[in-house]
Amino acid sequence: MATFINFKALVQLLLLPCLLLCSSIAYNSSSVKATMHTNNWAVLVCTSRFWFNYRHMANTLSLYRTVKRLGIPDERIILMLADDMACNTRNKYPAQVFNNENHRLNLYGDNVEVDYRGYEVTVENFLRVLTGRHETAVPRSKRLLSDEGSHILLYMTGHGGDEFLKFQDSEELQSHDLADAVKQMKEKHRFKELLIMVDTCQAATLFNQLQSPGVLAIGSSMKGENSYSHHLDSDVGVSVVDRFTYYTLAFFERLNIYDNASLSSLFSSYNPSTLMSTAYYRRDLYQRRLEEVPVTNFFGSVMETIHTDAAYKALSRKISDRSESQISLDQSIHREERRMLININVCDEIHDVSTEGQEDDSKCPWSAFYRKMQKIENVDSLVNYGLVAMLPFLVFSTWLFH
Amino acid sequence: MVPLCYCRFLDRLQLRELKDSLIIFCTDVFSAMLIRATGQNLRLAYLFSLESLDLVKQIEVSEILSSGDIAALIYLWNPFTIVACVGLSTSPVENMAVILCLYGACSRLIPLAAFGWVIATHLSLYPAILIIPVIFLLGCGPDAPPRKLFLQRHQQEEVLNQSKLPLGFSWRPIIHFAFWALLWSVYVLVLCGISLKQFGGIWEMFKSTYGFILTVEDLSPNIGVLWYFFAEVFDFFRNFFLIVFHVNIIFMILPLAIRLCHRPCFLAFVYIAIFSMLKSYPSVGDSALYLGLLGWFVNELADMQFSFFLFCGYFGVSLLSPVMHNLWIWRGTGNANFYFATAMVYACLQIILVVEGVSAMLNHDRKLRNLTTGKPRDAKS
């Protein structure tokens, strides 16, 4: 019976580490893997129709131009315009849309790709774009094909109110609809980080219900405040831009693709007195510090590149790769130096001394072994020798100890 | 005879890949030879235990079949083994490592047993649980009726003949085994570390091999039951069910070890059957191993129930399963349930085999006990 208890203890001892191993592996797989930021998307939505809402179209097109200038390609922009101002019969300047009375910039240039136009801009389509739940016939250009490494910029402009945004003058997107869509997106890993920018009256109320982590939201005005247009273009006959978007564009026109201005500088550039409303941003769901996040993380497409010397090496061993590349570099330099040595006796003697020095080191087996290990081309043959040596060692040890 | 049949079979098909599979074929033949040697060892142990229990007259010695030959033939001619060999799978290599370990433990060749165990664990994680039967084999010796039977027998006769008593449990071989296992594992890990330095080192290797086996990332259909389950489990519960499935193997270790500690080879067979069934990515090569090892126990398991049902079941499943797979994947007329049904039936058959095998073995022990205590019972009934 005493042997039984020993066995029990033995078996329990074996059980514990196995359980620990399983749980640790399970925990490792369940903990959030740090996904890399791989691409940027922009969803730009203008929700108002009718000629007198020209400024909302101009807002959206200005932001479209900025985002394209800073690097996001058309494949990753979903542009939704609820009405056509450029070819509107009331437009004195056909096929041109301006956001300033100086008419310096034509926003409706040669390469504007509108994905959802006119009556296609509905709350249903908007939510379908966000959640990715489309009918089978919807083409790829109309889908938000983001993945878990995407940063998404969601810009919405139009008429809004307390916890709603008006679409097409006939339906509303409510704040809990938006929060639900964002939650679905988070569940389906459709974004890594999301920046929601809203330029409407009482915009900040639209993201009251948001709860998903990784979401940053800024609205042009708080509850009870209106967002105003910037100026009236007497030539076109309507207001051409809203104040919030105007000052946003003023910030971005100073930038080019190489600047790394941070989001906190963008957010602090809004002056409540010039905006005539308080730009309110919500950062409790966003883990990173705004001073560290460059604006091009959302408004442009600037990626971090990792340079590796050789192909097919594991990304997690960046440091070892660099050190190995340095070692191989040193060796190649050494070899070149050897080749450059002319047949001068002195140099030959130096050469001999250096080889002798190496042989001396080999008397201390560990350093020679270590140096051998660092030469990459010897590794495979060493492993092969090791594998082959296993069999005679096994036979010898079995014969010795039988 | 057997190698000749194999060679004729290979030449008839005349495919180049089959000639390349000569290594795997030699592995299979070597495993069969080791199975035969171990089987002969077990048979000798069985005869010795019968002699020491003085049951030689009651159980006809000539009726005791040569379990080593039978087991080797079953292993070589098993269609599963042939299929694994033709398909150039690495299962025969894993099977050889396990058989090497058991052979070394039975013949008290401790470095060999340690080598086999380390290599088997390195190739696929699950043979690690075979350390328990190996410890029993090294400590107590090969399969024998329970020790108390011997003590009872000799108490009855009041004669303590030391030569007829089996040896008690000894720790020295275990310590040797631990030392050799440590040595071989260090050797293997150092080789792996050197060869994988460029690819992320040993930790990357463990994540890709053991981590892959334990976390079941890839859900391609196979003859097991885990893929179907994990395809539909919610992510929130995935870790819980991973732990459940792996603990399913672990929690059977202890009770079986307690109950079958006097029969370590049979314990090894039961463990192999259990983990072949419940491992995350089973294949027919794993079944080939335990079906071959079943041949070691033809004498003890002669009265196993449902043997014909099991044989027909295995035959039917091995015919239906590829058909259902073809229907589902290639023709698209079936669905996953067709294929999974055959996988479930296969698992049921394995469970029945294990359960009936264990109960037949325990019945055999009970029969021996009744014979030694002299109850009026005919040995042949």
Coordinates of N, CA and C in Angstrom, one line a residue, chain B residues 68-169:
Chain B
G68 N 3.5 -13.0 -29.6 CA 4.4 -12.1 -30.3 C 4.2 -12.2 -31.8
D69 N 4.2 -13.5 -32.3 CA 4.0 -13.7 -33.7 C 2.7 -13.1 -34.2
I70 N 1.7 -13.4 -33.4 CA 0.3 -12.9 -33.8 C 0.3 -11.4 -33.9
A71 N 0.9 -10.8 -32.9 CA 0.8 -9.3 -32.8 C 1.6 -8.7 -34.0
A72 N 2.8 -9.3 -34.3 CA 3.6 -8.8 -35.4 C 2.8 -8.9 -36.7
L73 N 2.2 -10.1 -36.9 CA 1.4 -10.3 -38.1 C 0.3 -9.3 -38.3
I74 N -0.5 -9.1 -37.1 CA -1.6 -8.2 -37.2 C -1.1 -6.8 -37.5
Y75 N 0.1 -6.4 -36.9 CA 0.5 -5.1 -37.2 C 0.9 -4.9 -38.7
L76 N 1.6 -5.9 -39.2 CA 2.1 -5.8 -40.6 C 1.0 -5.9 -41.6
W77 N 0.0 -6.7 -41.4 CA -1.0 -6.9 -42.4 C -2.3 -6.1 -42.1
N78 N -2.3 -5.3 -41.1 CA -3.4 -4.4 -40.9 C -3.5 -3.4 -42.1
P79 N -4.7 -3.4 -42.7 CA -4.9 -2.4 -43.8 C -4.5 -1.0 -43.4
F80 N -4.8 -0.6 -42.1 CA -4.4 0.7 -41.7 C -2.9 1.0 -41.8
T81 N -2.2 0.0 -41.4 CA -0.7 0.1 -41.5 C -0.3 0.3 -42.9
I82 N -0.8 -0.6 -43.8 CA -0.5 -0.5 -45.2 C -0.8 0.8 -45.8
V83 N -2.0 1.3 -45.5 CA -2.5 2.6 -46.0 C -1.5 3.7 -45.5
A84 N -1.1 3.7 -44.2 CA -0.2 4.7 -43.7 C 1.1 4.6 -44.4
C85 N 1.6 3.4 -44.7 CA 2.9 3.2 -45.4 C 2.8 3.8 -46.8
V86 N 1.7 3.4 -47.5 CA 1.6 3.8 -48.9 C 1.4 5.3 -49.0
G87 N 0.7 5.9 -48.1 CA 0.4 7.3 -48.1 C 1.6 8.1 -47.6
L88 N 2.8 7.5 -47.3 CA 4.0 8.2 -46.9 C 3.7 9.1 -45.7
S89 N 2.9 8.5 -44.8 CA 2.7 9.3 -43.6 C 3.8 9.1 -42.6
T90 N 4.0 9.9 -41.6 CA 5.0 9.7 -40.6 C 4.5 8.9 -39.4
S91 N 3.3 8.4 -39.5 CA 2.8 7.6 -38.3 C 3.6 6.4 -38.1
P92 N 4.1 5.7 -39.1 CA 5.0 4.5 -38.8 C 6.2 4.9 -38.0
V93 N 6.8 6.1 -38.2 CA 7.9 6.5 -37.4 C 7.5 6.7 -36.0
E94 N 6.4 7.4 -35.8 CA 5.9 7.6 -34.4 C 5.6 6.3 -33.7
N95 N 5.0 5.4 -34.5 CA 4.7 4.1 -33.9 C 6.0 3.3 -33.5
M96 N 7.0 3.4 -34.4 CA 8.2 2.7 -34.1 C 8.8 3.3 -32.8
A97 N 8.7 4.6 -32.6 CA 9.3 5.1 -31.3 C 8.6 4.6 -30.1
V98 N 7.2 4.5 -30.2 CA 6.5 4.0 -29.1 C 6.8 2.5 -28.8
I99 N 6.9 1.7 -29.9 CA 7.2 0.3 -29.7 C 8.6 0.1 -29.2
L100 N 9.6 1.0 -29.7 CA 10.9 0.9 -29.2 C 11.0 1.1 -27.7
C101 N 10.2 2.1 -27.2 CA 10.1 2.4 -25.8 C 9.6 1.2 -25.0
L102 N 8.5 0.6 -25.5 CA 7.9 -0.5 -24.8 C 8.8 -1.7 -24.8
Y103 N 9.5 -1.9 -25.9 CA 10.4 -3.1 -26.0 C 11.6 -2.9 -25.1
G104 N 12.1 -1.6 -25.0 CA 13.2 -1.4 -24.1 C 12.8 -1.6 -22.7
A105 N 11.6 -1.1 -22.3 CA 11.2 -1.3 -21.0 C 10.9 -2.7 -20.6
C106 N 10.4 -3.5 -21.6 CA 10.1 -4.9 -21.3 C 11.4 -5.7 -21.1
S107 N 12.4 -5.4 -21.9 CA 13.7 -6.1 -21.9 C 14.7 -5.5 -21.0
R108 N 14.3 -4.5 -20.2 CA 15.2 -3.8 -19.2 C 16.4 -3.1 -19.9
L109 N 16.2 -2.7 -21.2 CA 17.2 -1.9 -21.8 C 16.9 -0.5 -21.6
I110 N 17.4 0.1 -20.5 CA 16.9 1.4 -20.1 C 17.3 2.5 -21.0
P111 N 18.5 2.6 -21.6 CA 18.8 3.7 -22.5 C 17.8 3.6 -23.8
L112 N 17.5 2.4 -24.2 CA 16.6 2.3 -25.4 C 15.2 2.8 -25.0
A113 N 14.8 2.4 -23.8 CA 13.4 2.8 -23.4 C 13.4 4.3 -23.3
A114 N 14.4 4.9 -22.7 CA 14.4 6.4 -22.6 C 14.4 7.0 -23.9
F115 N 15.2 6.5 -24.8 CA 15.3 7.1 -26.2 C 14.0 7.0 -26.9
G116 N 13.3 5.8 -26.8 CA 12.0 5.7 -27.5 C 11.0 6.6 -26.9
W117 N 11.0 6.8 -25.6 CA 10.0 7.7 -24.9 C 10.2 9.1 -25.3
V118 N 11.5 9.5 -25.3 CA 11.8 10.9 -25.6 C 11.5 11.2 -27.1
I119 N 11.8 10.3 -28.0 CA 11.5 10.6 -29.4 C 10.0 10.5 -29.6
A120 N 9.3 9.6 -29.0 CA 7.9 9.5 -29.2 C 7.2 10.8 -28.7
T121 N 7.6 11.3 -27.5 CA 7.0 12.5 -27.0 C 7.4 13.7 -27.9
H122 N 8.6 13.7 -28.4 CA 9.0 14.8 -29.3 C 8.2 14.8 -30.6
L123 N 7.9 13.6 -31.1 CA 7.2 13.6 -32.4 C 5.8 14.0 -32.3
S124 N 5.1 13.4 -31.3 CA 3.7 13.7 -31.0 C 3.6 13.8 -29.5
L125 N 2.9 14.7 -29.0 CA 2.9 15.0 -27.6 C 2.4 13.8 -26.7
Y126 N 1.4 13.1 -27.2 CA 0.6 12.2 -26.3 C 1.4 11.0 -25.8
P127 N 2.4 10.4 -26.4 CA 3.0 9.3 -25.8 C 3.7 9.7 -24.5
A128 N 3.7 10.9 -24.1 CA 4.3 11.3 -22.8 C 3.6 10.5 -21.7
I129 N 2.3 10.2 -21.8 CA 1.6 9.5 -20.7 C 2.1 8.0 -20.6
L130 N 2.9 7.6 -21.6 CA 3.4 6.2 -21.5 C 4.5 6.1 -20.5
I131 N 4.8 7.2 -19.9 CA 5.9 7.1 -18.9 C 5.4 6.2 -17.7
I132 N 4.1 6.2 -17.5 CA 3.6 5.5 -16.3 C 3.7 4.0 -16.5
P133 N 3.2 3.4 -17.7 CA 3.5 2.0 -17.9 C 5.0 1.7 -17.9
V134 N 5.8 2.6 -18.4 CA 7.2 2.3 -18.5 C 7.8 2.2 -17.1
I135 N 7.4 3.1 -16.2 CA 7.8 3.1 -14.8 C 7.4 1.7 -14.2
F136 N 6.2 1.3 -14.5 CA 5.8 0.1 -13.9 C 6.6 -1.1 -14.5
L137 N 6.8 -1.0 -15.8 CA 7.6 -2.1 -16.4 C 9.0 -2.2 -15.9
L138 N 9.6 -1.1 -15.7 CA 11.0 -1.1 -15.2 C 11.0 -1.5 -13.7
G139 N 9.9 -1.1 -13.0 CA 10.0 -1.3 -11.6 C 9.6 -2.8 -11.2
C140 N 8.4 -3.2 -11.8 CA 7.9 -4.5 -11.5 C 8.2 -5.6 -12.4
G141 N 8.4 -5.3 -13.7 CA 8.6 -6.3 -14.7 C 7.3 -6.4 -15.6
P142 N 7.4 -7.4 -16.6 CA 6.3 -7.4 -17.5 C 5.0 -7.9 -16.9
D143 N 3.9 -8.1 -17.7 CA 2.6 -8.4 -17.2 C 2.5 -9.6 -16.4
A144 N 1.9 -9.5 -15.2 CA 1.7 -10.7 -14.4 C 0.4 -10.5 -13.6
P145 N -0.1 -11.6 -13.1 CA -1.3 -11.4 -12.2 C -1.0 -10.6 -11.0
P146 N -2.0 -10.1 -10.3 CA -1.7 -9.2 -9.2 C -0.8 -9.9 -8.1
R147 N 0.0 -9.0 -7.5 CA 1.1 -9.5 -6.6 C 0.5 -10.3 -5.4
K148 N -0.7 -9.8 -5.0 CA -1.3 -10.4 -3.8 C -1.7 -11.8 -4.0
L149 N -1.9 -12.1 -5.3 CA -2.3 -13.5 -5.7 C -1.2 -14.4 -5.3
F150 N 0.1 -14.0 -5.6 CA 1.2 -14.8 -5.3 C 1.4 -15.0 -3.8
L151 N 1.2 -13.9 -3.1 CA 1.3 -13.9 -1.7 C 0.3 -14.9 -1.1
Q152 N -1.0 -14.7 -1.6 CA -2.0 -15.6 -1.1 C -1.7 -17.1 -1.3
R153 N -1.2 -17.3 -2.5 CA -0.9 -18.7 -2.9 C 0.1 -19.3 -2.0
H154 N 1.1 -18.5 -1.7 CA 2.2 -19.0 -0.8 C 1.9 -19.0 0.6
Q155 N 1.0 -18.1 1.0 CA 0.5 -18.2 2.4 C -0.3 -19.5 2.6
Q156 N -1.0 -19.9 1.6 CA -1.8 -21.1 1.7 C -0.9 -22.3 1.9
E157 N 0.2 -22.3 1.1 CA 1.0 -23.5 1.2 C 2.1 -23.4 2.3
E158 N 2.2 -22.2 2.9 CA 3.1 -21.9 4.0 C 4.6 -22.2 3.5
V159 N 4.8 -22.0 2.3 CA 6.1 -22.1 1.8 C 6.5 -20.9 1.1
L160 N 7.6 -20.2 1.5 CA 8.0 -19.0 0.8 C 9.2 -19.3 0.0
N161 N 8.9 -19.7 -1.3 CA 9.9 -20.0 -2.2 C 10.3 -18.7 -2.9
Q162 N 11.4 -18.2 -2.6 CA 11.8 -16.9 -3.1 C 11.9 -16.8 -4.6
S163 N 12.3 -18.0 -5.2 CA 12.5 -17.9 -6.6 C 11.2 -17.8 -7.4
K164 N 10.1 -18.3 -6.7 CA 8.9 -18.3 -7.5 C 8.1 -17.0 -7.3
L165 N 8.5 -16.2 -6.3 CA 7.8 -14.9 -6.1 C 8.3 -13.9 -7.1
P166 N 7.4 -13.1 -7.6 CA 7.9 -12.0 -8.4 C 8.6 -10.9 -7.6
L167 N 9.5 -10.2 -8.2 CA 10.2 -9.2 -7.5 C 9.3 -8.0 -7.0
G168 N 9.7 -7.4 -5.9 CA 8.9 -6.2 -5.5 C 9.3 -5.0 -6.4
F169 N 8.7 -3.9 -6.1 CA 9.0 -2.7 -6.9 C 10.3 -2.1 -6.5

